[in-house]
Tab-separated table of C-alpha atoms in Angstrom:
chain	number	residue	atom	x	y	z
A	1	UNK	CA	0.000	0.000	0.000
A	2	UNK	CA	1.215	3.454	-0.791
A	3	UNK	CA	1.812	5.860	2.011
A	4	UNK	CA	3.266	9.247	2.799
A	5	UNK	CA	5.382	9.956	5.851
A	6	UNK	CA	5.969	13.404	7.295
A	7	UNK	CA	8.188	12.977	10.347
A	8	UNK	CA	8.159	16.583	11.582
A	9	UNK	CA	4.986	17.386	13.531
A	10	UNK	CA	6.181	20.956	13.993
A	11	UNK	CA	8.897	23.211	12.634
A	12	UNK	CA	10.018	26.700	13.593
A	13	UNK	CA	11.876	29.147	11.371
A	14	UNK	CA	12.919	32.766	11.623
A	15	UNK	CA	11.437	35.209	9.182
A	16	UNK	CA	13.522	35.553	5.976
A	17	UNK	CA	15.285	32.244	6.528
A	18	UNK	CA	14.815	29.081	4.474
A	19	UNK	CA	13.145	25.940	5.827
A	20	UNK	CA	12.877	22.364	4.591
A	21	UNK	CA	9.828	20.212	5.292
A	22	UNK	CA	10.423	16.499	4.936
A	23	UNK	CA	8.316	13.986	3.038
A	24	UNK	CA	9.050	10.380	2.188
A	25	UNK	CA	6.788	8.124	0.198
A	26	UNK	CA	6.362	4.479	-0.507
A	27	UNK	CA	5.120	3.116	-3.817
A	28	UNK	CA	5.837	0.327	-6.245
A	29	UNK	CA	4.178	2.156	-9.124
A	30	UNK	CA	6.720	3.730	-11.532
A	31	UNK	CA	4.291	6.494	-12.454
A	32	UNK	CA	3.238	8.770	-9.639
A	33	UNK	CA	2.923	12.403	-8.734
A	34	UNK	CA	3.724	14.281	-5.568
A	35	UNK	CA	1.921	17.365	-4.341
A	36	UNK	CA	2.467	19.844	-1.546
A	37	UNK	CA	-0.404	21.789	-0.041
A	38	UNK	CA	-0.566	24.589	2.512
A	39	UNK	CA	-3.489	24.683	4.918
A	40	UNK	CA	-3.953	27.877	6.940
A	41	UNK	CA	-6.199	27.900	9.993
A	42	UNK	CA	-9.116	28.804	7.698
A	43	UNK	CA	-9.050	25.238	6.367
A	44	UNK	CA	-8.599	25.655	2.632
A	45	UNK	CA	-5.986	23.393	1.045
A	46	UNK	CA	-3.833	25.621	-1.133
A	47	UNK	CA	-1.867	23.918	-3.899
A	48	UNK	CA	1.820	24.830	-3.805
A	49	UNK	CA	3.838	22.603	-6.091
A	50	UNK	CA	3.785	19.355	-8.075
A	51	UNK	CA	6.494	16.875	-9.048
A	52	UNK	CA	5.971	14.012	-11.467
A	53	UNK	CA	7.958	10.813	-11.110
A	54	UNK	CA	9.410	11.167	-14.598
A	55	UNK	CA	10.273	14.843	-14.301
A	56	UNK	CA	13.999	15.358	-14.783
A	57	UNK	CA	14.138	18.694	-13.022
A	58	UNK	CA	13.104	19.550	-9.493
A	59	UNK	CA	9.904	21.556	-9.484
A	60	UNK	CA	9.976	25.209	-8.490
A	61	UNK	CA	7.167	27.727	-7.947
A	62	UNK	CA	8.296	31.115	-6.718
A	63	UNK	CA	9.679	30.699	-3.196
A	64	UNK	CA	8.773	27.013	-3.170
A	65	UNK	CA	10.986	24.279	-4.523
A	66	UNK	CA	10.797	20.543	-4.267
A	67	UNK	CA	13.958	18.565	-3.514
A	68	UNK	CA	13.071	15.332	-5.305
A	69	UNK	CA	15.352	12.387	-4.568
A	70	UNK	CA	13.771	9.474	-6.372
A	71	UNK	CA	16.168	6.771	-5.194
A	72	UNK	CA	15.557	7.754	-1.590
A	73	UNK	CA	11.828	8.219	-2.214
A	74	UNK	CA	11.843	11.658	-0.723
A	75	UNK	CA	10.173	14.858	-1.867
A	76	UNK	CA	11.090	17.601	0.552
A	77	UNK	CA	9.576	21.070	0.268
A	78	UNK	CA	11.958	23.991	0.550
A	79	UNK	CA	10.542	27.412	1.355
A	80	UNK	CA	13.008	30.215	0.829
A	81	UNK	CA	12.861	33.622	2.524
A	82	UNK	CA	10.102	32.623	4.959
A	83	UNK	CA	7.336	35.102	5.636
A	84	UNK	CA	4.983	35.403	8.607
A	85	UNK	CA	2.140	34.391	6.296
A	86	UNK	CA	3.808	31.047	5.684
A	87	UNK	CA	2.756	29.906	9.148
A	88	UNK	CA	0.334	27.043	8.467
A	89	UNK	CA	0.013	23.273	8.182
A	90	UNK	CA	1.803	21.737	5.217
A	91	UNK	CA	0.750	18.450	3.678
A	92	UNK	CA	2.582	16.197	1.280
A	93	UNK	CA	0.380	14.007	-0.909
A	94	UNK	CA	0.851	11.375	-3.568
A	95	UNK	CA	-1.327	10.670	-6.554
A	96	UNK	CA	-2.385	7.044	-6.308
A	97	UNK	CA	-3.845	5.260	-9.326
A	98	UNK	CA	-6.674	2.991	-8.327
A	99	UNK	CA	-8.895	1.044	-10.651
A	100	UNK	CA	-8.750	3.468	-13.545
A	101	UNK	CA	-9.067	6.601	-11.490
A	102	UNK	CA	-6.781	8.443	-9.172
A	103	UNK	CA	-6.926	9.782	-5.658
A	104	UNK	CA	-4.590	11.640	-3.341
A	105	UNK	CA	-3.036	10.021	-0.296
A	106	UNK	CA	-1.904	12.517	2.322
A	107	UNK	CA	0.648	12.557	5.086
A	108	UNK	CA	-0.207	13.769	8.576
A	109	UNK	CA	1.242	17.180	7.955
A	110	UNK	CA	3.829	19.507	9.462
A	111	UNK	CA	2.913	22.647	11.351
A	112	UNK	CA	5.237	25.468	10.353
A	113	UNK	CA	5.607	28.510	12.569
A	114	UNK	CA	7.494	31.535	11.264
A	115	UNK	CA	8.845	33.762	14.011
A	116	UNK	CA	9.441	37.494	13.525
B	1	UNK	CA	-12.470	32.305	-12.810
B	2	UNK	CA	-13.968	30.925	-9.606
B	3	UNK	CA	-12.080	28.107	-8.011
B	4	UNK	CA	-13.679	25.263	-6.126
B	5	UNK	CA	-16.568	26.461	-3.989
B	6	UNK	CA	-18.208	24.590	-1.144
B	7	UNK	CA	-21.298	25.263	0.904
B	8	UNK	CA	-22.050	25.684	3.685
B	9	UNK	CA	-18.811	26.675	5.404
B	10	UNK	CA	-19.951	25.566	8.844
B	11	UNK	CA	-22.673	23.232	10.008
B	12	UNK	CA	-23.865	21.888	13.337
B	13	UNK	CA	-26.012	18.745	13.383
B	14	UNK	CA	-27.369	16.377	15.995
B	15	UNK	CA	-26.487	12.698	16.178
B	16	UNK	CA	-28.754	10.624	13.960
B	17	UNK	CA	-29.541	13.452	11.572
B	18	UNK	CA	-28.672	13.613	7.913
B	19	UNK	CA	-26.530	16.257	6.204
B	20	UNK	CA	-25.859	17.361	2.618
B	21	UNK	CA	-22.729	19.210	1.601
B	22	UNK	CA	-22.272	20.838	-1.785
B	23	UNK	CA	-19.361	21.480	-4.121
B	24	UNK	CA	-18.912	23.313	-7.420
B	25	UNK	CA	-15.704	22.383	-9.235
B	26	UNK	CA	-13.239	24.702	-10.862
B	27	UNK	CA	-14.132	25.680	-14.401
B	28	UNK	CA	-12.842	23.085	-16.852
B	29	UNK	CA	-12.730	20.303	-14.283
B	30	UNK	CA	-15.131	17.381	-14.571
B	31	UNK	CA	-14.059	15.171	-11.687
B	32	UNK	CA	-14.941	15.784	-8.055
B	33	UNK	CA	-13.422	14.014	-5.064
B	34	UNK	CA	-14.455	14.276	-1.454
B	35	UNK	CA	-12.138	14.026	1.543
B	36	UNK	CA	-12.699	13.929	5.275
B	37	UNK	CA	-10.144	15.601	7.520
B	38	UNK	CA	-10.378	14.832	11.207
B	39	UNK	CA	-8.731	17.212	13.651
B	40	UNK	CA	-4.946	16.885	13.556
B	41	UNK	CA	-4.941	14.469	10.618
B	42	UNK	CA	-4.400	14.595	6.901
B	43	UNK	CA	-7.402	14.341	4.576
B	44	UNK	CA	-8.799	10.861	3.904
B	45	UNK	CA	-10.350	9.976	0.537
B	46	UNK	CA	-14.093	9.294	0.674
B	47	UNK	CA	-15.065	8.894	-2.981
B	48	UNK	CA	-14.737	10.354	-6.452
B	49	UNK	CA	-17.338	11.215	-9.086
B	50	UNK	CA	-16.932	11.437	-12.823
B	51	UNK	CA	-19.673	11.526	-15.460
B	52	UNK	CA	-22.265	11.434	-12.695
B	53	UNK	CA	-21.030	8.091	-11.404
B	54	UNK	CA	-18.991	7.062	-8.401
B	55	UNK	CA	-15.643	5.938	-9.780
B	56	UNK	CA	-13.783	4.999	-6.637
B	57	UNK	CA	-14.523	4.783	-2.960
B	58	UNK	CA	-12.346	4.893	0.108
B	59	UNK	CA	-12.852	3.031	3.345
B	60	UNK	CA	-16.065	4.748	4.416
B	61	UNK	CA	-19.416	3.159	5.320
B	62	UNK	CA	-22.508	3.289	3.143
B	63	UNK	CA	-23.845	6.105	5.307
B	64	UNK	CA	-21.666	8.276	3.098
B	65	UNK	CA	-23.130	8.723	-0.352
B	66	UNK	CA	-22.833	11.229	-3.111
B	67	UNK	CA	-24.098	12.539	-6.364
B	68	UNK	CA	-22.756	14.431	-9.331
B	69	UNK	CA	-24.934	16.603	-11.542
B	70	UNK	CA	-24.638	17.241	-15.289
B	71	UNK	CA	-22.912	20.558	-14.593
B	72	UNK	CA	-20.233	18.586	-12.657
B	73	UNK	CA	-21.230	19.960	-9.268
B	74	UNK	CA	-21.497	17.393	-6.518
B	75	UNK	CA	-23.148	16.630	-3.209
B	76	UNK	CA	-21.957	14.583	-0.275
B	77	UNK	CA	-24.665	13.074	1.923
B	78	UNK	CA	-24.093	11.553	5.325
B	79	UNK	CA	-26.920	9.680	7.035
B	80	UNK	CA	-27.339	8.703	10.686
B	81	UNK	CA	-24.643	11.093	11.839
B	82	UNK	CA	-22.231	9.985	14.532
B	83	UNK	CA	-20.105	12.138	16.792
B	84	UNK	CA	-17.073	10.765	14.941
B	85	UNK	CA	-18.297	12.299	11.704
B	86	UNK	CA	-17.301	15.712	13.040
B	87	UNK	CA	-14.564	16.879	10.674
B	88	UNK	CA	-13.620	19.228	7.876
B	89	UNK	CA	-15.013	17.957	4.587
B	90	UNK	CA	-13.002	18.979	1.570
B	91	UNK	CA	-13.974	18.843	-2.053
B	92	UNK	CA	-11.289	18.615	-4.737
B	93	UNK	CA	-11.767	19.068	-8.439
B	94	UNK	CA	-9.529	17.889	-11.236
B	95	UNK	CA	-9.593	16.966	-14.904
B	96	UNK	CA	-10.444	13.374	-15.801
B	97	UNK	CA	-6.949	12.200	-14.980
B	98	UNK	CA	-5.555	13.784	-11.853
B	99	UNK	CA	-2.370	14.724	-13.595
B	100	UNK	CA	-0.819	17.791	-12.129
B	101	UNK	CA	-4.017	19.506	-11.081
B	102	UNK	CA	-6.033	18.957	-7.943
B	103	UNK	CA	-7.577	22.036	-6.397
B	104	UNK	CA	-9.529	22.133	-3.175
B	105	UNK	CA	-12.358	24.238	-1.864
B	106	UNK	CA	-12.316	25.946	1.496
B	107	UNK	CA	-14.103	23.033	3.116
B	108	UNK	CA	-17.212	22.529	5.214
B	109	UNK	CA	-16.630	22.191	8.928
B	110	UNK	CA	-19.229	19.762	10.288
B	111	UNK	CA	-19.826	19.461	14.003
B	112	UNK	CA	-22.063	16.657	15.277
B	113	UNK	CA	-23.404	17.139	18.804
């Protein structure tokens, strides 16, 4: 069974510094996709970045980048120049094919706190 | 372009009652998935609708049912509510194949008392 592991329940970072949020995954399927979402206290899941298993380059979206290490099955999110508004829960998820359709399987999340 | 919209945003129900939650997908998306997020957990897949049919279902009892309309909007129904059904219910929309796109609504926070 596929699963996502986020080992950091909470992380703290100083404003303007970079932070890495860890995510490891387990799958035997050669074709998969990895997503990162931000969830503020309001509840909405905000899409941040996507990495496909066949993508040669690490994905980047503004201040977000994904450190994709396929052999180690890790897909860590790097946030550069942290801002106070980055304080939120962050979830790693994997696209899981199932019977002709697809669903997302989520980790338990990491709570990021950015200190001024 | 409106993203994924859900209604209502908050709901309080009594044990044993029934509830209906609604979702309108992002323009251009025809597939709707529903997730349940208990406090302190990641979202769990409930089911997915495409072409007005349930395509896949997660490990949820039959008390959870859904519907998709011709305009791709969707409803999630929960019967015989239990206290444990209290959670944030998230709707996600995507094209037919999940690909690189899966956008979520703001969620409906259901409290069962």
